[in-house]
mmCIF file of C-alpha atoms in Angstrom:
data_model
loop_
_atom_site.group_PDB
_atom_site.id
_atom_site.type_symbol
_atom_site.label_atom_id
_atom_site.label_comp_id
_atom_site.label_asym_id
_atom_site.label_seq_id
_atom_site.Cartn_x
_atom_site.Cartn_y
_atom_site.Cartn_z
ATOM 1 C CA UNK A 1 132.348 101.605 113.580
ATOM 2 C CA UNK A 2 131.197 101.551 109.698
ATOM 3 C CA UNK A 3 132.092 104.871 108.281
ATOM 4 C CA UNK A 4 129.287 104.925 104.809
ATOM 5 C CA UNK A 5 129.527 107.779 102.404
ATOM 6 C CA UNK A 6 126.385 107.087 100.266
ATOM 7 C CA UNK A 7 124.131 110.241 99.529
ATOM 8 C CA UNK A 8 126.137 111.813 102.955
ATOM 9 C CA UNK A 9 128.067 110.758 105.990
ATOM 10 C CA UNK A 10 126.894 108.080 108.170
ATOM 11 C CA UNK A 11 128.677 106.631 111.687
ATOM 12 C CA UNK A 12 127.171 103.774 112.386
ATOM 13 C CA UNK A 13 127.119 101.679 115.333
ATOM 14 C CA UNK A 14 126.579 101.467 119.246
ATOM 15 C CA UNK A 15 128.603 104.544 120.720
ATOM 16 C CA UNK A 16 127.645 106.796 117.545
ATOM 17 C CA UNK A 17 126.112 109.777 119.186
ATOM 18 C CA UNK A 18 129.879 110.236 121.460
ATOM 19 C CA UNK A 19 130.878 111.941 117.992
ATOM 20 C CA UNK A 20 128.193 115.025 118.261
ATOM 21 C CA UNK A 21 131.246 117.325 119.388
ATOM 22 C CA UNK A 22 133.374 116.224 116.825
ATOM 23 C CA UNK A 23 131.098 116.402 114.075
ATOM 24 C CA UNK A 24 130.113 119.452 115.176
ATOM 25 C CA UNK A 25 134.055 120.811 114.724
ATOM 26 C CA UNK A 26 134.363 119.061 111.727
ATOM 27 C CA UNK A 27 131.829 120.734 110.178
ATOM 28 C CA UNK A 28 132.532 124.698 111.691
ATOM 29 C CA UNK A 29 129.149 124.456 113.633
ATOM 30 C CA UNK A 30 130.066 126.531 116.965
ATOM 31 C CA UNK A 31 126.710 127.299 118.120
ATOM 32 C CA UNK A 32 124.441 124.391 117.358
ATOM 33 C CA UNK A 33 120.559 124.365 118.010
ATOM 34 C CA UNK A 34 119.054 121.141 119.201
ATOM 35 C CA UNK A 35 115.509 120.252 117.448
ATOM 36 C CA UNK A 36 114.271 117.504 119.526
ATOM 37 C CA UNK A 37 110.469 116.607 121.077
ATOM 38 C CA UNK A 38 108.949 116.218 124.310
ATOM 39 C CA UNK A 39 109.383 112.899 124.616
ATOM 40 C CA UNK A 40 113.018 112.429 123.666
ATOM 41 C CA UNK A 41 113.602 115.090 126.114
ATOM 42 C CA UNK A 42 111.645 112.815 129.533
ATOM 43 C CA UNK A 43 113.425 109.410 127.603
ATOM 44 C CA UNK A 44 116.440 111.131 128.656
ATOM 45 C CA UNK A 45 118.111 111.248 125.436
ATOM 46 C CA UNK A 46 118.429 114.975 125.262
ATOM 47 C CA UNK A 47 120.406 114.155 128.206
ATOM 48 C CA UNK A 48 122.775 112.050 126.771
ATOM 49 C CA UNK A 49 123.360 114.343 123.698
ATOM 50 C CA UNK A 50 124.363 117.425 126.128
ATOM 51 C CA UNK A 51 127.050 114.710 127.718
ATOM 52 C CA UNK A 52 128.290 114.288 124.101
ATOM 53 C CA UNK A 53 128.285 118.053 123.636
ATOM 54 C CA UNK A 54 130.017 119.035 126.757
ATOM 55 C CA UNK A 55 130.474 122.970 127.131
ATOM 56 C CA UNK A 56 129.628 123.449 123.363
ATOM 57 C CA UNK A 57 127.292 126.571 123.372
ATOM 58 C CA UNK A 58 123.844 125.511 122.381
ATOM 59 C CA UNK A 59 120.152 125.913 122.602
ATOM 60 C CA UNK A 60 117.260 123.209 122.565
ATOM 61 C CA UNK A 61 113.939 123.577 120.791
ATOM 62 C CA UNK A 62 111.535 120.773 122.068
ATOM 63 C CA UNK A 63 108.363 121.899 120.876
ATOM 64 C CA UNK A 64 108.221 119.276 117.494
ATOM 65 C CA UNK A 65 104.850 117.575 117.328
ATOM 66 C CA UNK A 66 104.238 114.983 116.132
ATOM 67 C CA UNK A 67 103.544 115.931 112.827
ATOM 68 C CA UNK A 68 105.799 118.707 112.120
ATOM 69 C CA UNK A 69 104.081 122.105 111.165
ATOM 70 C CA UNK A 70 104.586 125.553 109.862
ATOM 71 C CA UNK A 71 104.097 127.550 112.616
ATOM 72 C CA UNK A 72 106.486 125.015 115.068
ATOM 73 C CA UNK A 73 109.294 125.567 112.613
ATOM 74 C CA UNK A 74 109.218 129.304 112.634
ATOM 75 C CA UNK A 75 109.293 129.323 116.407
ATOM 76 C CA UNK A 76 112.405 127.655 115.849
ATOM 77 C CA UNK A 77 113.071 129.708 113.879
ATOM 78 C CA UNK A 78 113.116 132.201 116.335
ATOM 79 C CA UNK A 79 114.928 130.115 118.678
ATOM 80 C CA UNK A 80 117.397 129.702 116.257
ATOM 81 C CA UNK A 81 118.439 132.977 115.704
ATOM 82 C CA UNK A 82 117.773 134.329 119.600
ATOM 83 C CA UNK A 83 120.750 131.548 120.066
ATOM 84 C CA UNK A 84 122.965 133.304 117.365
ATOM 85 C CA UNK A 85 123.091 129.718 116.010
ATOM 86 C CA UNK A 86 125.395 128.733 113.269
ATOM 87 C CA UNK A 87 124.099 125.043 112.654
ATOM 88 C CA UNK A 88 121.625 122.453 113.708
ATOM 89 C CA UNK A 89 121.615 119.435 114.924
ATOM 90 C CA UNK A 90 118.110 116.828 115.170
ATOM 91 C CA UNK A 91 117.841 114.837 117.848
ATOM 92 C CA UNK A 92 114.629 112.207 117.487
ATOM 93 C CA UNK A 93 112.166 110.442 114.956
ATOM 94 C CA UNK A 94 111.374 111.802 111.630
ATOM 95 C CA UNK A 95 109.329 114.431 113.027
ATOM 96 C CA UNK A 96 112.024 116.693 114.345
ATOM 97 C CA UNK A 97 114.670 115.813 111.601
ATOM 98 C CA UNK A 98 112.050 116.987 109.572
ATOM 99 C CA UNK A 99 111.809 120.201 111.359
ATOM 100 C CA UNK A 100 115.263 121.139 111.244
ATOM 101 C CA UNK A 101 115.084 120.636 107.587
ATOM 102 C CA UNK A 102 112.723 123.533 107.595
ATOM 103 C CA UNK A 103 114.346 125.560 110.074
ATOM 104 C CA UNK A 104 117.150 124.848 107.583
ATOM 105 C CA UNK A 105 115.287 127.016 105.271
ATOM 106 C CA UNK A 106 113.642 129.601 106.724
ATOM 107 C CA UNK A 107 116.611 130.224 109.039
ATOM 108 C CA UNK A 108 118.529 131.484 105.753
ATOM 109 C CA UNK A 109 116.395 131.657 102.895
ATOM 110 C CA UNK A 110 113.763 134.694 102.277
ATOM 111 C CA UNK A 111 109.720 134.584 101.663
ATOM 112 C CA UNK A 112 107.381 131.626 103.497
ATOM 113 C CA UNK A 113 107.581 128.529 103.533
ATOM 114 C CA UNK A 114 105.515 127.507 100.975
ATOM 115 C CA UNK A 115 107.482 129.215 98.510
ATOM 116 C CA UNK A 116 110.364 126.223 98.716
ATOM 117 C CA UNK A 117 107.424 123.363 98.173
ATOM 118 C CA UNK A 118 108.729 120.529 96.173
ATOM 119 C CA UNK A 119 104.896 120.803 94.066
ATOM 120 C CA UNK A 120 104.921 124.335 94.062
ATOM 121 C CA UNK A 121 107.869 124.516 92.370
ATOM 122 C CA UNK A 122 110.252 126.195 95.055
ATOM 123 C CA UNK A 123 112.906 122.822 95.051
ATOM 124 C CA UNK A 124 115.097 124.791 93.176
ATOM 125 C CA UNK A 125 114.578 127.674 95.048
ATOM 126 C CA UNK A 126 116.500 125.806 98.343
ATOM 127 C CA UNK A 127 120.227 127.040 98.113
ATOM 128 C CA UNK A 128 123.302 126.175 99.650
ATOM 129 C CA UNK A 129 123.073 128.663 101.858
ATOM 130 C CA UNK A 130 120.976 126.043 104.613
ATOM 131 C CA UNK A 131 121.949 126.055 107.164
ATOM 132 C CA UNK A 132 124.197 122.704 108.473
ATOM 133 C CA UNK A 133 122.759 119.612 109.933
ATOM 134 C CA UNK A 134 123.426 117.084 111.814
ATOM 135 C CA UNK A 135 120.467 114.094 112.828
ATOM 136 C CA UNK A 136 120.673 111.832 115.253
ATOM 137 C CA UNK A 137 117.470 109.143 114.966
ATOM 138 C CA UNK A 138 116.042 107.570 118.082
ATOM 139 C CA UNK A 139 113.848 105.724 115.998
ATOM 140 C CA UNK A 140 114.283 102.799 113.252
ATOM 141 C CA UNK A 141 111.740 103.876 110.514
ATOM 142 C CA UNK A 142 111.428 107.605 108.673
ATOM 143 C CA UNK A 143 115.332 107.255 107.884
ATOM 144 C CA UNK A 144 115.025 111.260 107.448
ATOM 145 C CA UNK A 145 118.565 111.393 108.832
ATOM 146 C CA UNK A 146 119.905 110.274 105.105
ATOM 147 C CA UNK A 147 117.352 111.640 103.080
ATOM 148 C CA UNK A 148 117.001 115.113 100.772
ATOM 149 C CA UNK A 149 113.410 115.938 101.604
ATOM 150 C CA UNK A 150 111.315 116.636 104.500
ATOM 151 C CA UNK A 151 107.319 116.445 104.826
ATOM 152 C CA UNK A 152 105.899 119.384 106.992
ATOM 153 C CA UNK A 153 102.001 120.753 107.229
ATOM 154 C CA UNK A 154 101.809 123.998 106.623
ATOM 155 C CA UNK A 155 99.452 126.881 108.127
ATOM 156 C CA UNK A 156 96.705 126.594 105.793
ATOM 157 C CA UNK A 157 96.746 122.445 106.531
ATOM 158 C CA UNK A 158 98.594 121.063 103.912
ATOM 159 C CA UNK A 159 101.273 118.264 104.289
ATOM 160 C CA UNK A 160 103.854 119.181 101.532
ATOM 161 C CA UNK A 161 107.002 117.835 101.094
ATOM 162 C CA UNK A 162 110.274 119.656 100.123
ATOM 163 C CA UNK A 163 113.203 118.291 98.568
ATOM 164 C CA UNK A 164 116.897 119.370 97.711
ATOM 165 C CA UNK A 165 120.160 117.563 98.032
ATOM 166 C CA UNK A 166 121.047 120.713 100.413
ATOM 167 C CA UNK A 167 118.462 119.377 102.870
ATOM 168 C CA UNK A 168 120.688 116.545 102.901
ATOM 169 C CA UNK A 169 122.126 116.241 106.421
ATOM 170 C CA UNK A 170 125.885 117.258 106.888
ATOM 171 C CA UNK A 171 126.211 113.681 108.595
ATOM 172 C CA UNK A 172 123.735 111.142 110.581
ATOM 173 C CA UNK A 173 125.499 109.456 113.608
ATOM 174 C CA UNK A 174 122.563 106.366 113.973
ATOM 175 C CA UNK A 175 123.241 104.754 117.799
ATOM 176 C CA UNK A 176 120.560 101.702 117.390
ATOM 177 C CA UNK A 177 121.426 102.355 121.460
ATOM 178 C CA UNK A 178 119.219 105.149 121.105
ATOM 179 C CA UNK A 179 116.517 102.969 120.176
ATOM 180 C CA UNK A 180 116.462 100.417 123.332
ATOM 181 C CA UNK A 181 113.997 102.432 124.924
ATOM 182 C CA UNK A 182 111.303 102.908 122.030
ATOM 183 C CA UNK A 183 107.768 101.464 123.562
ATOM 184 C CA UNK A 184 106.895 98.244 121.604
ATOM 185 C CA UNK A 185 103.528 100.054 119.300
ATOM 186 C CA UNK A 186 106.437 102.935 118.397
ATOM 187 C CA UNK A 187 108.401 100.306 117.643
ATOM 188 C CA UNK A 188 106.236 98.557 115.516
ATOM 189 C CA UNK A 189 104.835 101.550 113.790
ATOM 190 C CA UNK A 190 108.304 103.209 112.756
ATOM 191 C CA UNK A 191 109.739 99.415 111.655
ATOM 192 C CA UNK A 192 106.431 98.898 109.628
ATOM 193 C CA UNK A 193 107.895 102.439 108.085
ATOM 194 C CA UNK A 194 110.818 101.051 107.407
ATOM 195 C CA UNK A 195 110.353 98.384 105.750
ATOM 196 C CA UNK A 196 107.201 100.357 103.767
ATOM 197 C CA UNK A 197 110.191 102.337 102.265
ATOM 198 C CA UNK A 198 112.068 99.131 101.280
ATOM 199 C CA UNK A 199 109.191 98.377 99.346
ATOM 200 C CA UNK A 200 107.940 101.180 97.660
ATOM 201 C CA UNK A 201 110.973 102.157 96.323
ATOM 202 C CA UNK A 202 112.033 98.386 94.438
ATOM 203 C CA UNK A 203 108.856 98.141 93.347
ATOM 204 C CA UNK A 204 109.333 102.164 91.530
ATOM 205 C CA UNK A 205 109.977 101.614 87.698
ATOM 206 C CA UNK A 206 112.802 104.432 88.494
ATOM 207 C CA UNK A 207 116.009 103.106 87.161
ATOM 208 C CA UNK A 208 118.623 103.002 90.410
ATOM 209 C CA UNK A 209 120.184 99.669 90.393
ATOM 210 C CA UNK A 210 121.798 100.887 93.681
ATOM 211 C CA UNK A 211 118.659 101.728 95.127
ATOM 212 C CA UNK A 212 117.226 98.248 94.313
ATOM 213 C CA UNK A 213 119.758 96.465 96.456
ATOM 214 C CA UNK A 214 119.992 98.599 98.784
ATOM 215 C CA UNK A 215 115.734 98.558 99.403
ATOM 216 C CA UNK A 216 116.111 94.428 99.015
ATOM 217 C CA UNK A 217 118.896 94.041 101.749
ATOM 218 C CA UNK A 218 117.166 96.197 103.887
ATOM 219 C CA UNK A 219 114.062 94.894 103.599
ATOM 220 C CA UNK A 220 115.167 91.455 104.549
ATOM 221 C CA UNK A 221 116.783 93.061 107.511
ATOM 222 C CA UNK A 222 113.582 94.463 108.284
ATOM 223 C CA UNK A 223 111.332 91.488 107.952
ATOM 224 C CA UNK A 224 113.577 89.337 109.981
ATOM 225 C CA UNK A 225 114.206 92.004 112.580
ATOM 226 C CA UNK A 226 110.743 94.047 113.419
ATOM 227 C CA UNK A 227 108.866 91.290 115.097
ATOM 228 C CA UNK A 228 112.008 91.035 117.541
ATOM 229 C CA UNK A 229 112.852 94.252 118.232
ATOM 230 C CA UNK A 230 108.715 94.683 119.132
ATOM 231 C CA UNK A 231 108.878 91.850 121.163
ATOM 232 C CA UNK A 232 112.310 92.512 123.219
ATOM 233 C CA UNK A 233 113.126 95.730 123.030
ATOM 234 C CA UNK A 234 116.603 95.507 124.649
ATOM 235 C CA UNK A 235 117.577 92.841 121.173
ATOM 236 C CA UNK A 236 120.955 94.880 120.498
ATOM 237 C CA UNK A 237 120.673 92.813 116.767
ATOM 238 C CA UNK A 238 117.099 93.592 116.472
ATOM 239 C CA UNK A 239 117.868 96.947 116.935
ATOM 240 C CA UNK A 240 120.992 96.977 114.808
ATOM 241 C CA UNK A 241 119.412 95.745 112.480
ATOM 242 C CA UNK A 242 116.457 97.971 112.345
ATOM 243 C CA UNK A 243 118.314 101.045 112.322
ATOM 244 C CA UNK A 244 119.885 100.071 109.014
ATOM 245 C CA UNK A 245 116.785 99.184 107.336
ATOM 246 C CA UNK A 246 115.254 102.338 108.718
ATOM 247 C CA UNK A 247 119.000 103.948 107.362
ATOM 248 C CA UNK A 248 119.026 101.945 103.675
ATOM 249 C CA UNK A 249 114.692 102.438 102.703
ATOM 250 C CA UNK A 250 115.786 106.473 103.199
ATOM 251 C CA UNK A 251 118.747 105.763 100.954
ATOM 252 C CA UNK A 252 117.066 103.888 98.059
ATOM 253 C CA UNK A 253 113.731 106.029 98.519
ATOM 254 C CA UNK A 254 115.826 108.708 96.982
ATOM 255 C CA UNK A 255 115.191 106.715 93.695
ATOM 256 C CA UNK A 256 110.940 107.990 94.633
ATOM 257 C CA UNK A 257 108.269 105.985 96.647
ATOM 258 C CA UNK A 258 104.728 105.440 95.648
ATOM 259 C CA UNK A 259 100.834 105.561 96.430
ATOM 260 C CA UNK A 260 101.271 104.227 99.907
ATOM 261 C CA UNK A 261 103.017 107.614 100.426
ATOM 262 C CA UNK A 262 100.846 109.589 98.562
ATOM 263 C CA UNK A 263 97.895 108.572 100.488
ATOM 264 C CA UNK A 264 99.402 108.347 103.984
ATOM 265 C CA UNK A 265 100.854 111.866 103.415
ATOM 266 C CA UNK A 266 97.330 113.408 102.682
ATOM 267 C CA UNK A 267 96.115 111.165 105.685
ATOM 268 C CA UNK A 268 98.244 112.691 108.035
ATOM 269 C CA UNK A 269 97.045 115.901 107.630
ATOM 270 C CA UNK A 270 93.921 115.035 109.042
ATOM 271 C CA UNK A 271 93.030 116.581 112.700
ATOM 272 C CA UNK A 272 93.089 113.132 113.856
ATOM 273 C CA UNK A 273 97.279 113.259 113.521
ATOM 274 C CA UNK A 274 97.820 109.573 112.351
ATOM 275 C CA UNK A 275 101.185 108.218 112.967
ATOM 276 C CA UNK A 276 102.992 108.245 109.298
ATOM 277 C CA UNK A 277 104.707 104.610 109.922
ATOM 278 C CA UNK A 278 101.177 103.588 111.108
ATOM 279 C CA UNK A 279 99.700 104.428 108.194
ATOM 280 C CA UNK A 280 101.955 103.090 105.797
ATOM 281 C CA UNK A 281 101.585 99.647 107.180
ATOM 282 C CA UNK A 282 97.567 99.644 106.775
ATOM 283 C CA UNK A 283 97.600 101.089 103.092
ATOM 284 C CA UNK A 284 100.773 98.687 102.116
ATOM 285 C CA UNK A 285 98.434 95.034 101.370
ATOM 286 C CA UNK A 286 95.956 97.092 98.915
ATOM 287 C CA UNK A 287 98.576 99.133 97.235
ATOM 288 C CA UNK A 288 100.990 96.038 96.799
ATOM 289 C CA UNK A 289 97.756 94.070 95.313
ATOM 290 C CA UNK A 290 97.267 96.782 93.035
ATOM 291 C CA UNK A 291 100.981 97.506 92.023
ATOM 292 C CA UNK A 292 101.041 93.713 91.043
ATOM 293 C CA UNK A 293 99.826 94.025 87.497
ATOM 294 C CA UNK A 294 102.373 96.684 86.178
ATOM 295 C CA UNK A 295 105.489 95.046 87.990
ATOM 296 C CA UNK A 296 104.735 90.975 88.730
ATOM 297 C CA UNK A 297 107.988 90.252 88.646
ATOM 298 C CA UNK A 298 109.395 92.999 91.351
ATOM 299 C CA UNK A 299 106.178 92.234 94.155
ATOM 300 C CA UNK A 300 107.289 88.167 93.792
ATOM 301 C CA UNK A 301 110.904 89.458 94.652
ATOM 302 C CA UNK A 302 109.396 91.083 97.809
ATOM 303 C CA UNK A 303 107.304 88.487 98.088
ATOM 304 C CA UNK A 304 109.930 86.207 98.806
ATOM 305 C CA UNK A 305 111.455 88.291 101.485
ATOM 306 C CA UNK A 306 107.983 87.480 103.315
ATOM 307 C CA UNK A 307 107.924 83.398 102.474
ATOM 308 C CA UNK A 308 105.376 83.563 100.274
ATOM 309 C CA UNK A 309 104.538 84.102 96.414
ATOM 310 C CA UNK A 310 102.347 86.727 94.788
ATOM 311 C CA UNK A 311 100.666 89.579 95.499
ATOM 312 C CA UNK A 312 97.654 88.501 97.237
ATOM 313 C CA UNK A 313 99.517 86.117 99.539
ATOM 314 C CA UNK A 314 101.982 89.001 99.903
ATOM 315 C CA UNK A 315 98.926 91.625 101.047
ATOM 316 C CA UNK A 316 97.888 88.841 103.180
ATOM 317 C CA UNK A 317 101.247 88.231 104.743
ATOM 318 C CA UNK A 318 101.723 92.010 105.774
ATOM 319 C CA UNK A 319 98.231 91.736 107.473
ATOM 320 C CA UNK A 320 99.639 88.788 109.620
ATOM 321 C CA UNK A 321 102.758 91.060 110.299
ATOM 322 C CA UNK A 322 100.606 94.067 111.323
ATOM 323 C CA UNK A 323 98.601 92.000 113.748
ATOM 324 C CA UNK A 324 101.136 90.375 115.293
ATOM 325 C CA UNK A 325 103.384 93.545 116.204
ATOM 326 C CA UNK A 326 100.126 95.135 117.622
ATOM 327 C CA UNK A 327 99.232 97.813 114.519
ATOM 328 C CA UNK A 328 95.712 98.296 113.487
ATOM 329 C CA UNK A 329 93.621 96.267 110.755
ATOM 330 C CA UNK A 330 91.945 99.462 109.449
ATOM 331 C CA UNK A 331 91.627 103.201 109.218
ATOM 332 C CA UNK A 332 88.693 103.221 110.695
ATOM 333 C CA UNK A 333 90.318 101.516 114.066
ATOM 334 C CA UNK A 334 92.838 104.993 113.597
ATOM 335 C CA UNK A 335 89.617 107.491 113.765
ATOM 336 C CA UNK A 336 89.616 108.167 110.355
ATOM 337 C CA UNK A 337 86.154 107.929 108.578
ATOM 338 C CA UNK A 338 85.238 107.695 104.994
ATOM 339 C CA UNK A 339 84.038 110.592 105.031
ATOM 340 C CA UNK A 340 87.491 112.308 104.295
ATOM 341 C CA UNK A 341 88.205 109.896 101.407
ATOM 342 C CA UNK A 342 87.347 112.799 98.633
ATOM 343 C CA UNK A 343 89.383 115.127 99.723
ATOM 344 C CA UNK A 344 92.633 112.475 101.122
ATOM 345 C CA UNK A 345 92.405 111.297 97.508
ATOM 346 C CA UNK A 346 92.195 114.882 95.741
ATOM 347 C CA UNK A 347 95.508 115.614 97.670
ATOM 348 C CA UNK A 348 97.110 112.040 97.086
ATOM 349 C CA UNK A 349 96.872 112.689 93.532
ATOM 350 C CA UNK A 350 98.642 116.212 93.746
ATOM 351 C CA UNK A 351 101.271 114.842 96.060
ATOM 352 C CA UNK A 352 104.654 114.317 95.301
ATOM 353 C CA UNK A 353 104.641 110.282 95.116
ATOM 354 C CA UNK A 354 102.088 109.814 93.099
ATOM 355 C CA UNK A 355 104.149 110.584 89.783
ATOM 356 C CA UNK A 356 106.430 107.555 90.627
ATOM 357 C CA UNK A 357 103.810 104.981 91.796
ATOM 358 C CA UNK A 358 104.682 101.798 89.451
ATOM 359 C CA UNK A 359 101.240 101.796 87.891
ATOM 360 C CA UNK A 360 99.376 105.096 87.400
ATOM 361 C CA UNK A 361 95.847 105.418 90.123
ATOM 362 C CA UNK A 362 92.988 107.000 89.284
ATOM 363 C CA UNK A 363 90.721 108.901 91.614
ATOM 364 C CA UNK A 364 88.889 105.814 91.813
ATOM 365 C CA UNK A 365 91.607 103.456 92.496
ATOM 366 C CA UNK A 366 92.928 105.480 95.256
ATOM 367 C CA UNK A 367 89.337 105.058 96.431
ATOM 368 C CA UNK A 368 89.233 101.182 96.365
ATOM 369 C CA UNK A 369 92.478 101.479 98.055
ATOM 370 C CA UNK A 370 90.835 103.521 100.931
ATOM 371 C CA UNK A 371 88.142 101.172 101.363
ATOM 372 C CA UNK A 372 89.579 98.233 101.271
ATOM 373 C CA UNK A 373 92.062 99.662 104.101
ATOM 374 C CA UNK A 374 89.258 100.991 106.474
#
C-alpha cells in the first residue's frame, strides 16, 4: 500500500476502499453522507462501500448527474443536514466528487452558490469551516479526488469552477479495483481525461518543477496504459496504472491547465451534456497545434511520450489514439453544432483556464480551434 502525502492524503492500491471506516475515525467524521450516482449505485459499488462502512451511521445521496448542477447540490444539501451529517464522503467519477465539493460549501458557508465562484471572486470567500471529505474514484480520469477545485453548472446555466485548498479532500483512498467494471467508451473517455491533464498542465508556462514531472510520468503511464485498459478491462496494470495518471494530471494540474479546458468547460454546459473527458480528447490535436509556437520545446517533450516529433505529428497521433479507443472525430459526431461556437467561445474566454493557456487565444483562435474540431 503506497501511503503519498502530496497536496493531501492518498492510499493507494487494490484493497484501498477497506479503509473508509478508518478514515472516517481518523478524521472525527461520525455521521458521513455518501454522494454517489445512479450508476455506481446498480455497478454495485455503493454496495461495497456500505461493507467497508459497517454500522457507521450514514446517508446516501445518488441523485449526481452527470454534469453536476446547482440545484442537485442543494438537495444534498438537504440530505445532508436531514442526516445530521458531520462529513462527506464521494463515492464515483468526477461528477459526484465534484458535488460534494459543493455540498462542502453550502452545507457550512452562508449566501448561494455563486457567491464562492473562483471568477466571481468568492475563492477566498471558501473557509475552513467545509465541511470534511473523503473521495473514493471509480473512474481513472477527472482525478477530482486530489484536486482543490470543483466545476459545477449553476441555475442560471453556467459551468463555473471553484477553487480553495479547503476543497481539498481530507484523503482519497483510489482502489484501481473499483475501476474493473468501467464499460470500455467510459473508459476511454475518462483515460483520454487523464492524460488531457498530463498535458495541459507541462505544457503551462506556470513555474512547478514538481508539477512537470509529475504530468510527464503520468502521462507516459497514461499513453502506455489507456489503449489496454479499453481493450481488457479486467488488466489489473492497465488499471493501476490508469488510476495514477488519472491521480498525478489532478496533482500537477494544480500548477493551471489551458484552452482545452476552457473550451470543454463552456461546452459542457450545453443541453446536449457532453462528457468532459470526451471533450477534452477532440479539442486536444488543435489546441496542441496551436500551443506549439509559444512552447516548441515542451509539445516535442510530449511528443515523445506519443513516438513521434512535433506538433502536427503529435495532433495527428492523438487522432489515431481517439479512434482506436472508440471516441469521436468531431463535435459535430457529439450533437454539438456550430451554431453555439459564439457563445462556447465568449464563455471560454471568461473561464478560469484561459489565463494560464501557454499562448494567449483570441476570440478568433478559439474559433479555428472549434472548427477544426467539429
Amino acid at each position: 500500500m503506497a501511503s503519498i502525502y502530496y497536496i493531501t492524503q492518498v492510499q493507494f492500491d487494490f484493497g484501498a476502499l477497506s479503509l473508509a471506516r478508518a478514515e472516517c475515525a481518523r478524521l472525527g467524521i461520525r455521521r458521513p453522507l455518501v454522494c454517489t450516482d445512479a450508476g455506481v449505485v446498480a455497478a454495485g459499488l455503493m454496495a461495497r462501500l456500505q461493507a467497508a462502512l459497517g454500522d457507521l451511521p450514514h446517508a446516501v445521496f445518488d441523485g449526481t448527474p452527470s454534469n453536476p448542477t446547482e440545484r442537485a447540490v442543494m438537495q444534498a444539501v438537504d440530505a445532508f443536514r436531514a442526516h445530521g451529517a458531520d462529513g462527506l464522503i464521494a463515492l464515483g467519477g468526477g461528477s459526484p466528487i465534484d458535488l460534494a465539493k459543493g455540498v462542502a460549501i453550502m452545507a457550512t458557508h452562508p449566501g448561494r452558490l455563486a457567491d464562492y465562484a473562483t471568477i466571481l471572486g468568492g475563492s477566498p470567500k471558501i473557509s475552513d469551516r467545509v465541511a470534511p471529505l473523503i473521495a473514493i474514484p471509480t473512474t481513472a480520469g477527472t482525478g477530482s479526488e486530489v484536486a482543490r477545485g470543483a466545476i459545477i453548472i449553476l441555475d442560471d446555466q453556467r459551468k463555473l469552477g471553484f477553487h480553495s485548498w479547503h476543497l481539498v479532500p481530507k484523503v482519497a483512498l483510489c482502489d484501481p479495483q473499483l475501476t474493473l467494471g468501467l464499460p470500455p467508451r467510459l473508459t476511454a473517455a475518462t483515460g483520454m481525461d487523464a492524460i488531457a491533464h498530463c498535458i495541459e498542465t507541462y505544457l503551462s508556462k506556470a513555474v512547478n518543477p514538481p508539477a512537470d514531472a509529475i504530468a510527464l510520468d503520468g502521462l507516459q503511464r497514461g499513453v502506455a496504459h489507456v489503449e489496454r485498459a479499453f481493450r481488457d478491462g479486467g488488466d489489473r496494470d492497465a488499471r493501476w496504472a490508469m488510476m495514477s495518471a488519472s491521480m498525478q494530471g489532478a496533482m500537477a494540474f494544480q500548477k493551471g491547465l489551458g484552452a482545452v479546458h476552457s473550451l470543454s468547460h463552456a461546452l459542457g454546459a450545453l443541453t446536449v451534456s457532453p462528457h468532459h473527458g470526451t471533450l477534452n480528447a477532440v479539442l486536444l490535436p488543435e489546441v496542441v497545434r496551436f500551443n506549439e509556437a509559444a512552447v516548441p520545446q515542451r509539445v516535442e517533450r510530449v511528443a515523445q511520450a506519443f513516438g513521434v516529433s512535433g506538433g502536427a505529428a503529435l495532433a495527428e497521433a492523438i487522432r489515431a489514439l481517439n479512434a482506436r479507443i472508440g471516441l469521436p472525430s468531431g463535435l459535430t459526431q457529439m450533437g454539438i453544432g456550430r451554431d453555439s461556437f459564439d457563445g462556447v467561445v465568449a464563455n471560454a474566454l471568461k473561464d478560469h483556464c484561459h489565463a494560464t493557456n501557454p499562448r494567449v487565444a483570441s476570440a478568433d483562435d478559439y474559433h479555428r480551434m472549434l472548427e477544426a474540431s467539429a
